[in-house]
PDB file of C-alpha atoms in Angstrom:
ATOM      1  CA  MET A  30      74.799  76.602 -94.126  1.00 39.00           C
ATOM      2  CA  SER A  31      77.216  75.836 -90.932  1.00 44.00           C
ATOM      3  CA  TYR A  32      76.995  73.317 -88.571  1.00 42.00           C
ATOM      4  CA  GLY A  33      76.650  75.931 -85.617  1.00 44.00           C
ATOM      5  CA  ASN A  34      73.563  77.565 -87.059  1.00 61.00           C
ATOM      6  CA  SER A  35      71.827  74.561 -88.654  1.00 86.00           C
ATOM      7  CA  PRO A  36      71.588  71.493 -86.270  1.00 94.00           C
ATOM      8  CA  ALA A  37      70.541  68.075 -87.347  1.00 97.00           C
ATOM      9  CA  LEU A  38      67.177  67.150 -86.398  1.00 98.00           C
ATOM     10  CA  ILE A  39      66.811  63.443 -85.577  1.00 98.00           C
ATOM     11  CA  LEU A  40      63.237  62.021 -85.077  1.00 98.00           C
ATOM     12  CA  ASP A  41      62.033  58.509 -83.927  1.00 97.00           C
ATOM     13  CA  SER A  42      59.285  57.379 -81.991  1.00 94.00           C
ATOM     14  CA  GLY A  43      61.830  56.484 -79.067  1.00 93.00           C
ATOM     15  CA  SER A  44      64.890  55.354 -78.211  1.00 94.00           C
ATOM     16  CA  GLY A  45      65.872  53.740 -81.233  1.00 93.00           C
ATOM     17  CA  GLY A  46      67.003  56.462 -83.298  1.00 95.00           C
ATOM     18  CA  LEU A  47      69.969  57.085 -80.452  1.00 96.00           C
ATOM     19  CA  THR A  48      71.963  54.208 -82.303  1.00 95.00           C
ATOM     20  CA  VAL A  49      71.749  56.616 -85.119  1.00 97.00           C
ATOM     21  CA  TRP A  50      72.571  59.626 -83.545  1.00 98.00           C
ATOM     22  CA  GLY A  51      75.380  57.942 -81.803  1.00 96.00           C
ATOM     23  CA  GLU A  52      77.058  56.905 -85.087  1.00 96.00           C
ATOM     24  CA  ILE A  53      76.179  60.567 -86.576  1.00 97.00           C
ATOM     25  CA  VAL A  54      77.928  62.383 -83.786  1.00 96.00           C
ATOM     26  CA  ARG A  55      80.908  59.700 -83.927  1.00 95.00           C
ATOM     27  CA  HIS A  56      81.558  60.634 -87.541  1.00 94.00           C
ATOM     28  CA  LEU A  57      80.968  64.355 -87.279  1.00 95.00           C
ATOM     29  CA  PRO A  58      81.836  65.359 -83.749  1.00 94.00           C
ATOM     30  CA  GLN A  59      81.479  69.076 -84.431  1.00 92.00           C
ATOM     31  CA  LEU A  60      77.662  68.741 -85.593  1.00 95.00           C
ATOM     32  CA  ASN A  61      74.915  70.365 -83.337  1.00 95.00           C
ATOM     33  CA  THR A  62      72.257  67.789 -82.927  1.00 97.00           C
ATOM     34  CA  PHE A  63      68.517  68.111 -81.939  1.00 97.00           C
ATOM     35  CA  TYR A  64      66.942  64.472 -80.820  1.00 98.00           C
ATOM     36  CA  LEU A  65      63.264  64.174 -80.880  1.00 97.00           C
ATOM     37  CA  ALA A  66      61.768  61.173 -79.060  1.00 97.00           C
ATOM     38  CA  ASP A  67      58.042  61.019 -79.790  1.00 97.00           C
ATOM     39  CA  PHE A  68      57.206  58.783 -76.605  1.00 95.00           C
ATOM     40  CA  ALA A  69      53.772  60.623 -76.791  1.00 95.00           C
ATOM     41  CA  ALA A  70      52.906  58.523 -79.997  1.00 95.00           C
ATOM     42  CA  TYR A  71      55.317  55.769 -79.610  1.00 92.00           C
ATOM     43  CA  PRO A  72      55.258  53.105 -80.903  1.00 90.00           C
ATOM     44  CA  TYR A  73      54.924  54.026 -84.430  1.00 90.00           C
ATOM     45  CA  GLY A  74      54.512  50.488 -85.776  1.00 84.00           C
ATOM     46  CA  LEU A  75      51.152  50.433 -84.591  1.00 86.00           C
ATOM     47  CA  LYS A  76      49.918  53.512 -86.382  1.00 91.00           C
ATOM     48  CA  SER A  77      48.144  53.295 -89.996  1.00 92.00           C
ATOM     49  CA  GLU A  78      50.208  54.799 -92.736  1.00 94.00           C
ATOM     50  CA  GLN A  79      47.771  57.827 -92.919  1.00 97.00           C
ATOM     51  CA  GLU A  80      47.823  58.387 -88.646  1.00 97.00           C
ATOM     52  CA  LEU A  81      51.502  58.198 -88.833  1.00 96.00           C
ATOM     53  CA  THR A  82      52.252  60.546 -91.717  1.00 97.00           C
ATOM     54  CA  ASP A  83      50.054  62.998 -89.951  1.00 98.00           C
ATOM     55  CA  ARG A  84      52.006  63.147 -86.726  1.00 98.00           C
ATOM     56  CA  VAL A  85      55.616  63.142 -88.057  1.00 98.00           C
ATOM     57  CA  ILE A  86      54.396  66.513 -90.459  1.00 98.00           C
ATOM     58  CA  LEU A  87      52.696  68.016 -87.347  1.00 97.00           C
ATOM     59  CA  LEU A  88      55.574  67.477 -85.359  1.00 97.00           C
ATOM     60  CA  LEU A  89      57.936  69.119 -88.282  1.00 97.00           C
ATOM     61  CA  GLN A  90      55.581  72.216 -88.289  1.00 97.00           C
ATOM     62  CA  THR A  91      55.584  72.385 -84.884  1.00 96.00           C
ATOM     63  CA  LEU A  92      59.505  72.283 -84.588  1.00 95.00           C
ATOM     64  CA  VAL A  93      61.286  73.499 -87.685  1.00 96.00           C
ATOM     65  CA  PRO A  94      60.457  76.914 -87.399  1.00 96.00           C
ATOM     66  CA  VAL A  95      61.571  76.925 -83.734  1.00 94.00           C
ATOM     67  CA  ILE A  96      65.279  74.988 -84.445  1.00 94.00           C
ATOM     68  CA  ARG A  97      65.712  75.575 -88.179  1.00 95.00           C
ATOM     69  CA  PRO A  98      67.161  72.424 -88.983  1.00 96.00           C
ATOM     70  CA  GLY A  99      69.914  72.244 -91.669  1.00 94.00           C
ATOM     71  CA  LEU A 100      68.879  68.595 -92.433  1.00 96.00           C
ATOM     72  CA  LEU A 101      66.433  65.794 -91.010  1.00 98.00           C
ATOM     73  CA  VAL A 102      66.949  62.000 -90.229  1.00 98.00           C
ATOM     74  CA  VAL A 103      63.952  60.085 -89.901  1.00 98.00           C
ATOM     75  CA  ALA A 104      65.712  57.518 -87.591  1.00 97.00           C
ATOM     76  CA  CYS A 105      62.850  54.799 -87.927  1.00 95.00           C
ATOM     77  CA  ASN A 106      62.305  52.272 -90.544  1.00 91.00           C
ATOM     78  CA  THR A 107      58.398  52.126 -90.134  1.00 90.00           C
ATOM     79  CA  ALA A 108      58.369  55.989 -90.532  1.00 94.00           C
ATOM     80  CA  SER A 109      60.983  55.818 -93.462  1.00 94.00           C
ATOM     81  CA  THR A 110      58.972  53.750 -95.380  1.00 89.00           C
ATOM     82  CA  ILE A 111      56.093  56.022 -95.280  1.00 93.00           C
ATOM     83  CA  VAL A 112      56.467  59.499 -94.465  1.00 96.00           C
ATOM     84  CA  LEU A 113      59.659  60.646 -96.686  1.00 96.00           C
ATOM     85  CA  ASP A 114      57.979  61.643 -99.752  1.00 95.00           C
ATOM     86  CA  THR A 115      55.482  63.683 -98.030  1.00 97.00           C
ATOM     87  CA  ILE A 116      58.077  65.451 -95.747  1.00 98.00           C
ATOM     88  CA  ARG A 117      60.476  66.244 -98.779  1.00 97.00           C
ATOM     89  CA  GLN A 118      57.480  67.913-100.678  1.00 97.00           C
ATOM     90  CA  GLN A 119      56.452  69.997 -97.700  1.00 96.00           C
ATOM     91  CA  PHE A 120      59.953  71.050 -96.279  1.00 97.00           C
ATOM     92  CA  PRO A 121      63.349  72.564 -98.149  1.00 94.00           C
ATOM     93  CA  PHE A 122      66.199  70.869 -96.044  1.00 95.00           C
ATOM     94  CA  PRO A 123      67.711  67.330 -96.824  1.00 96.00           C
ATOM     95  CA  VAL A 124      65.608  64.365 -95.573  1.00 97.00           C
ATOM     96  CA  VAL A 125      67.523  60.787 -94.896  1.00 98.00           C
ATOM     97  CA  GLY A 126      65.557  58.059 -94.011  1.00 96.00           C
ATOM     98  CA  VAL A 127      66.509  54.676 -92.820  1.00 94.00           C
ATOM     99  CA  VAL A 128      66.890  51.404 -95.059  1.00 91.00           C
ATOM    100  CA  PRO A 129      67.172  48.149 -93.575  1.00 94.00           C
ATOM    101  CA  ALA A 130      70.751  47.034 -94.548  1.00 96.00           C
ATOM    102  CA  VAL A 131      69.685  43.923 -96.594  1.00 98.00           C
ATOM    103  CA  LYS A 132      72.182  44.717 -99.286  1.00 97.00           C
ATOM    104  CA  THR A 133      75.179  44.726 -96.206  1.00 97.00           C
ATOM    105  CA  ALA A 134      73.920  41.479 -94.900  1.00 98.00           C
ATOM    106  CA  ALA A 135      73.864  39.818 -98.442  1.00 98.00           C
ATOM    107  CA  SER A 136      77.140  40.733 -99.339  1.00 98.00           C
ATOM    108  CA  LEU A 137      78.411  39.539 -95.824  1.00 98.00           C
ATOM    109  CA  SER A 138      76.552  36.160 -95.946  1.00 98.00           C
ATOM    110  CA  ARG A 139      78.676  32.939 -96.819  1.00 98.00           C
ATOM    111  CA  ASN A 140      75.998  30.586 -96.472  1.00 98.00           C
ATOM    112  CA  ARG A 141      73.346  33.063 -98.147  1.00 98.00           C
ATOM    113  CA  ARG A 142      71.120  32.515 -95.358  1.00 99.00           C
ATOM    114  CA  ILE A 143      70.108  35.928 -93.736  1.00 99.00           C
ATOM    115  CA  GLY A 144      67.490  37.180 -91.267  1.00 99.00           C
ATOM    116  CA  VAL A 145      65.585  40.207 -90.814  1.00 98.00           C
ATOM    117  CA  LEU A 146      64.267  41.616 -87.643  1.00 98.00           C
ATOM    118  CA  ALA A 147      61.766  44.259 -87.843  1.00 96.00           C
ATOM    119  CA  THR A 148      58.583  45.583 -86.532  1.00 92.00           C
ATOM    120  CA  PRO A 149      55.373  43.608 -88.092  1.00 92.00           C
ATOM    121  CA  GLY A 150      54.653  46.795 -90.271  1.00 88.00           C
ATOM    122  CA  THR A 151      58.093  46.872 -92.057  1.00 91.00           C
ATOM    123  CA  VAL A 152      58.369  43.170 -92.316  1.00 93.00           C
ATOM    124  CA  GLN A 153      54.889  42.806 -94.185  1.00 91.00           C
ATOM    125  CA  ARG A 154      55.294  46.102 -96.646  1.00 91.00           C
ATOM    126  CA  GLN A 155      56.086  45.847-100.029  1.00 93.00           C
ATOM    127  CA  TYR A 156      59.372  47.869 -99.577  1.00 92.00           C
ATOM    128  CA  LEU A 157      61.149  45.307 -97.993  1.00 95.00           C
ATOM    129  CA  GLU A 158      60.143  42.715-100.461  1.00 96.00           C
ATOM    130  CA  ASP A 159      61.623  45.001-103.083  1.00 96.00           C
ATOM    131  CA  LEU A 160      65.086  45.374-101.389  1.00 96.00           C
ATOM    132  CA  ILE A 161      65.333  41.440-100.778  1.00 98.00           C
ATOM    133  CA  HIS A 162      64.437  40.759-104.484  1.00 98.00           C
ATOM    134  CA  GLN A 163      66.933  43.845-105.576  1.00 97.00           C
ATOM    135  CA  HIS A 164      69.728  42.686-103.162  1.00 98.00           C
ATOM    136  CA  ALA A 165      69.210  39.379-101.737  1.00 98.00           C
ATOM    137  CA  SER A 166      67.223  37.383-104.527  1.00 97.00           C
ATOM    138  CA  ASP A 167      69.888  34.345-104.048  1.00 98.00           C
ATOM    139  CA  CYS A 168      69.579  34.216-100.235  1.00 98.00           C
ATOM    140  CA  GLN A 169      67.043  32.306 -98.296  1.00 98.00           C
ATOM    141  CA  VAL A 170      65.619  35.222 -96.395  1.00 98.00           C
ATOM    142  CA  THR A 171      63.861  34.531 -92.847  1.00 99.00           C
ATOM    143  CA  ARG A 172      61.387  37.738 -91.863  1.00 98.00           C
ATOM    144  CA  VAL A 173      60.688  38.163 -88.049  1.00 98.00           C
ATOM    145  CA  GLY A 174      58.529  40.964 -87.034  1.00 97.00           C
ATOM    146  CA  SER A 175      58.141  41.839 -83.322  1.00 96.00           C
ATOM    147  CA  ASN A 176      56.865  44.290 -81.413  1.00 94.00           C
ATOM    148  CA  ALA A 177      58.506  42.769 -78.365  1.00 96.00           C
ATOM    149  CA  LEU A 178      61.797  43.724 -79.257  1.00 97.00           C
ATOM    150  CA  VAL A 179      60.917  47.412 -79.460  1.00 95.00           C
ATOM    151  CA  GLY A 180      59.609  47.193 -75.926  1.00 95.00           C
ATOM    152  CA  TRP A 181      62.705  45.685 -74.559  1.00 97.00           C
ATOM    153  CA  ALA A 182      65.382  47.969 -76.417  1.00 96.00           C
ATOM    154  CA  GLU A 183      63.457  51.209 -74.767  1.00 93.00           C
ATOM    155  CA  ASP A 184      63.948  49.121 -71.571  1.00 94.00           C
ATOM    156  CA  VAL A 185      67.545  49.034 -72.135  1.00 94.00           C
ATOM    157  CA  SER A 186      67.704  52.630 -72.687  1.00 90.00           C
ATOM    158  CA  CYS A 187      66.602  53.637 -69.466  1.00 89.00           C
ATOM    159  CA  GLY A 188      68.833  50.846 -67.736  1.00 89.00           C
ATOM    160  CA  GLN A 189      67.169  47.683 -67.698  1.00 93.00           C
ATOM    161  CA  LEU A 190      68.422  44.368 -69.008  1.00 95.00           C
ATOM    162  CA  PRO A 191      66.725  42.390 -70.903  1.00 96.00           C
ATOM    163  CA  ASP A 192      65.381  38.732 -70.004  1.00 97.00           C
ATOM    164  CA  LEU A 193      68.215  36.665 -72.526  1.00 98.00           C
ATOM    165  CA  GLU A 194      65.542  33.632 -72.380  1.00 98.00           C
ATOM    166  CA  LEU A 195      62.736  35.481 -73.230  1.00 98.00           C
ATOM    167  CA  LEU A 196      64.965  37.304 -76.354  1.00 98.00           C
ATOM    168  CA  GLN A 197      66.094  34.063 -77.538  1.00 98.00           C
ATOM    169  CA  ARG A 198      62.765  32.785 -77.930  1.00 98.00           C
ATOM    170  CA  GLU A 199      61.607  35.963 -79.922  1.00 98.00           C
ATOM    171  CA  ILE A 200      64.644  35.155 -82.570  1.00 98.00           C
ATOM    172  CA  VAL A 201      64.307  31.405 -82.772  1.00 98.00           C
ATOM    173  CA  PRO A 202      63.232  31.604 -86.580  1.00 98.00           C
ATOM    174  CA  VAL A 203      66.603  33.088 -87.479  1.00 98.00           C
ATOM    175  CA  LEU A 204      68.697  30.757 -85.138  1.00 98.00           C
ATOM    176  CA  GLU A 205      66.306  27.622 -86.516  1.00 98.00           C
ATOM    177  CA  ALA A 206      66.848  29.030 -90.143  1.00 98.00           C
ATOM    178  CA  GLU A 207      70.790  29.257 -89.233  1.00 98.00           C
ATOM    179  CA  CYS A 208      71.211  32.670 -90.573  1.00 99.00           C
ATOM    180  CA  ASP A 209      74.881  33.544 -90.528  1.00 98.00           C
ATOM    181  CA  GLN A 210      73.817  37.442 -91.137  1.00 99.00           C
ATOM    182  CA  VAL A 211      70.847  39.230 -89.568  1.00 99.00           C
ATOM    183  CA  VAL A 212      69.593  42.724 -90.440  1.00 98.00           C
ATOM    184  CA  LEU A 213      68.438  44.510 -87.220  1.00 98.00           C
ATOM    185  CA  GLY A 214      65.704  46.133 -89.279  1.00 96.00           C
ATOM    186  CA  CYS A 215      64.476  48.661 -86.654  1.00 95.00           C
ATOM    187  CA  THR A 216      66.913  51.444 -84.797  1.00 95.00           C
ATOM    188  CA  HIS A 217      65.567  50.016 -81.788  1.00 95.00           C
ATOM    189  CA  PHE A 218      67.366  46.834 -82.145  1.00 97.00           C
ATOM    190  CA  PRO A 219      71.095  47.874 -81.916  1.00 96.00           C
ATOM    191  CA  LEU A 220      70.382  48.718 -78.471  1.00 96.00           C
ATOM    192  CA  LEU A 221      70.012  45.026 -78.034  1.00 98.00           C
ATOM    193  CA  LYS A 222      72.966  43.770 -79.998  1.00 97.00           C
ATOM    194  CA  PRO A 223      75.216  43.289 -76.865  1.00 97.00           C
ATOM    195  CA  PHE A 224      72.382  40.907 -75.552  1.00 98.00           C
ATOM    196  CA  LEU A 225      71.991  39.318 -79.107  1.00 98.00           C
ATOM    197  CA  LEU A 226      75.788  38.399 -79.479  1.00 98.00           C
ATOM    198  CA  GLN A 227      75.669  36.730 -76.072  1.00 98.00           C
ATOM    199  CA  ILE A 228      72.984  34.374 -77.463  1.00 98.00           C
ATOM    200  CA  SER A 229      74.636  34.119 -80.881  1.00 97.00           C
ATOM    201  CA  PRO A 230      78.048  35.347 -80.883  1.00 97.00           C
ATOM    202  CA  HIS A 231      78.316  33.639 -84.458  1.00 97.00           C
ATOM    203  CA  ILE A 232      75.647  35.595 -86.310  1.00 98.00           C
ATOM    204  CA  GLY A 233      76.740  38.923 -87.810  1.00 98.00           C
ATOM    205  CA  TRP A 234      73.734  41.541 -86.446  1.00 98.00           C
ATOM    206  CA  VAL A 235      73.816  44.413 -89.189  1.00 98.00           C
ATOM    207  CA  ASP A 236      72.523  47.596 -88.906  1.00 96.00           C
ATOM    208  CA  SER A 237      72.398  50.530 -91.187  1.00 94.00           C
ATOM    209  CA  GLY A 238      73.507  53.476 -88.519  1.00 95.00           C
ATOM    210  CA  GLN A 239      76.986  53.992 -90.132  1.00 93.00           C
ATOM    211  CA  ALA A 240      75.632  53.998 -93.624  1.00 94.00           C
ATOM    212  CA  ILE A 241      73.349  56.732 -92.330  1.00 96.00           C
ATOM    213  CA  ALA A 242      76.065  58.974 -90.959  1.00 96.00           C
ATOM    214  CA  ARG A 243      77.896  58.769 -93.885  1.00 95.00           C
ATOM    215  CA  ARG A 244      75.208  59.719 -96.295  1.00 96.00           C
ATOM    216  CA  VAL A 245      74.383  62.646 -93.462  1.00 96.00           C
ATOM    217  CA  ALA A 246      78.503  64.021 -94.126  1.00 94.00           C
ATOM    218  CA  ASP A 247      77.713  63.640 -97.486  1.00 94.00           C
ATOM    219  CA  LEU A 248      74.804  66.006 -97.749  1.00 93.00           C
ATOM    220  CA  LEU A 249      76.320  68.538 -95.181  1.00 89.00           C
ATOM    221  CA  THR A 250      79.285  68.634 -97.622  1.00 86.00           C
ATOM    222  CA  MET A 251      77.118  69.068-100.626  1.00 82.00           C
ATOM    223  CA  ALA A 252      75.375  71.837 -98.896  1.00 72.00           C
ATOM    224  CA  GLY A 253      78.513  73.607 -98.013  1.00 66.00           C
ATOM    225  CA  ALA A 254      78.811  73.041 -94.332  1.00 60.00           C
ATOM    226  CA  SER A 255      82.425  73.085 -92.912  1.00 51.00           C
ATOM    227  CA  THR A 256      83.637  69.976 -91.966  1.00 46.00           C
ATOM    228  CA  LEU A 257      86.137  71.365 -89.578  1.00 47.00           C
ATOM    229  CA  PRO A 258      85.210  72.280 -85.655  1.00 48.00           C
ATOM    230  CA  GLY A 259      83.739  75.624 -85.188  1.00 52.00           C
ATOM    231  CA  GLU A 260      84.682  77.957 -82.562  1.00 46.00           C
ATOM    232  CA  SER A 261      81.304  77.775 -80.686  1.00 60.00           C
ATOM    233  CA  SER A 262      80.787  74.489 -78.251  1.00 78.00           C
ATOM    234  CA  VAL A 263      78.711  71.602 -79.887  1.00 85.00           C
ATOM    235  CA  ARG A 264      75.312  71.253 -78.598  1.00 92.00           C
ATOM    236  CA  HIS A 265      72.979  68.132 -77.996  1.00 96.00           C
ATOM    237  CA  VAL A 266      69.675  68.693 -77.241  1.00 96.00           C
ATOM    238  CA  ALA A 267      67.025  65.746 -76.584  1.00 97.00           C
ATOM    239  CA  VAL A 268      63.331  66.202 -76.741  1.00 96.00           C
ATOM    240  CA  SER A 269      60.815  63.793 -75.396  1.00 95.00           C
ATOM    241  CA  SER A 270      57.160  64.631 -76.634  1.00 95.00           C
ATOM    242  CA  GLY A 271      54.522  64.553 -73.685  1.00 88.00           C
ATOM    243  CA  THR A 272      53.929  66.214 -70.393  1.00 79.00           C
ATOM    244  CA  LYS A 273      57.312  65.135 -68.737  1.00 85.00           C
ATOM    245  CA  VAL A 274      60.404  63.463 -69.257  1.00 88.00           C
ATOM    246  CA  ASN A 275      61.142  59.775 -67.924  1.00 91.00           C
ATOM    247  CA  PRO A 276      63.867  60.533 -65.313  1.00 92.00           C
ATOM    248  CA  GLU A 277      65.750  57.226 -66.321  1.00 91.00           C
ATOM    249  CA  TRP A 278      65.595  58.130 -69.747  1.00 92.00           C
ATOM    250  CA  GLU A 279      66.797  61.698 -68.982  1.00 93.00           C
ATOM    251  CA  ASN A 280      69.756  60.180 -67.025  1.00 92.00           C
ATOM    252  CA  GLY A 281      70.614  57.695 -69.978  1.00 92.00           C
ATOM    253  CA  VAL A 282      70.689  60.393 -72.786  1.00 93.00           C
ATOM    254  CA  ALA A 283      72.586  62.533 -70.436  1.00 93.00           C
ATOM    255  CA  ARG A 284      75.381  59.880 -70.141  1.00 93.00           C
ATOM    256  CA  LEU A 285      75.267  59.765 -74.006  1.00 94.00           C
ATOM    257  CA  GLY A 286      76.356  63.258 -74.079  1.00 94.00           C
ATOM    258  CA  PHE A 287      72.996  65.486 -74.511  1.00 96.00           C
ATOM    259  CA  HIS A 288      73.802  68.652 -73.062  1.00 94.00           C
ATOM    260  CA  GLN A 289      69.959  69.458 -72.422  1.00 95.00           C
ATOM    261  CA  VAL A 290      66.783  67.361 -72.003  1.00 94.00           C
ATOM    262  CA  MET A 291      63.435  68.905 -71.979  1.00 93.00           C
ATOM    263  CA  SER A 292      59.499  67.886 -72.778  1.00 92.00           C
ATOM    264  CA  LEU A 293      57.240  69.026 -75.908  1.00 89.00           C
ATOM    265  CA  SER A 294      53.600  68.802 -74.910  1.00 89.00           C
ATOM    266  CA  ILE A 295      52.278  67.877 -78.625  1.00 86.00           C
TER     267      ILE A 295
END
């Protein structure tokens, strides 16, 4: 397998996974990528586990024969807690999921008070509880489940600024708990990080993007992929599910460095 012949497929319900994509291409600038924003099924956090599993499998059954990825990144915390095992059973390539950076936040916390911002579904799942028990059992952990943050992050990806007063209200629990580290437990939320820092610059806002990029690099190296730039030019393709692409989103991803933007009716 080589980077040129086998792009990395990165999947999310919207723009959140672009934060993961950005870390991956920074670590691996020679890697071809194919990013799918599943706007037709956005947001994943409101779907049942069966609905979400069926949707992701349908997308992969449609795309994999066409783009032949060498690796898949499920760049969505909600989907990662539900569909990874099913994907691995049905497809031959390595699959990387997203794990809320609870371990990192706990290791950085000085006052042993950490927060987790995520979707309501992620906050309620036993998966998160197990992470906290394993890595942050000595910490006071404040959980905030929010769909509003997801929507505001999507707005940012299209060039709209969030209302800082509304944003501050949404994260009041972690502010009142005096958390010194807060996990951004949804890949959408790093899009809000500049604004969260304006509200509370003393808090460490922790996401898992860099860890995912390192994992992708390790898997590609183990698979025998070259770690040196190839002769052919690198290509980044962004796809939006649905009948047409939002022009603001298209402009936004073009500014990030995508060479082609298209829609997928599915």
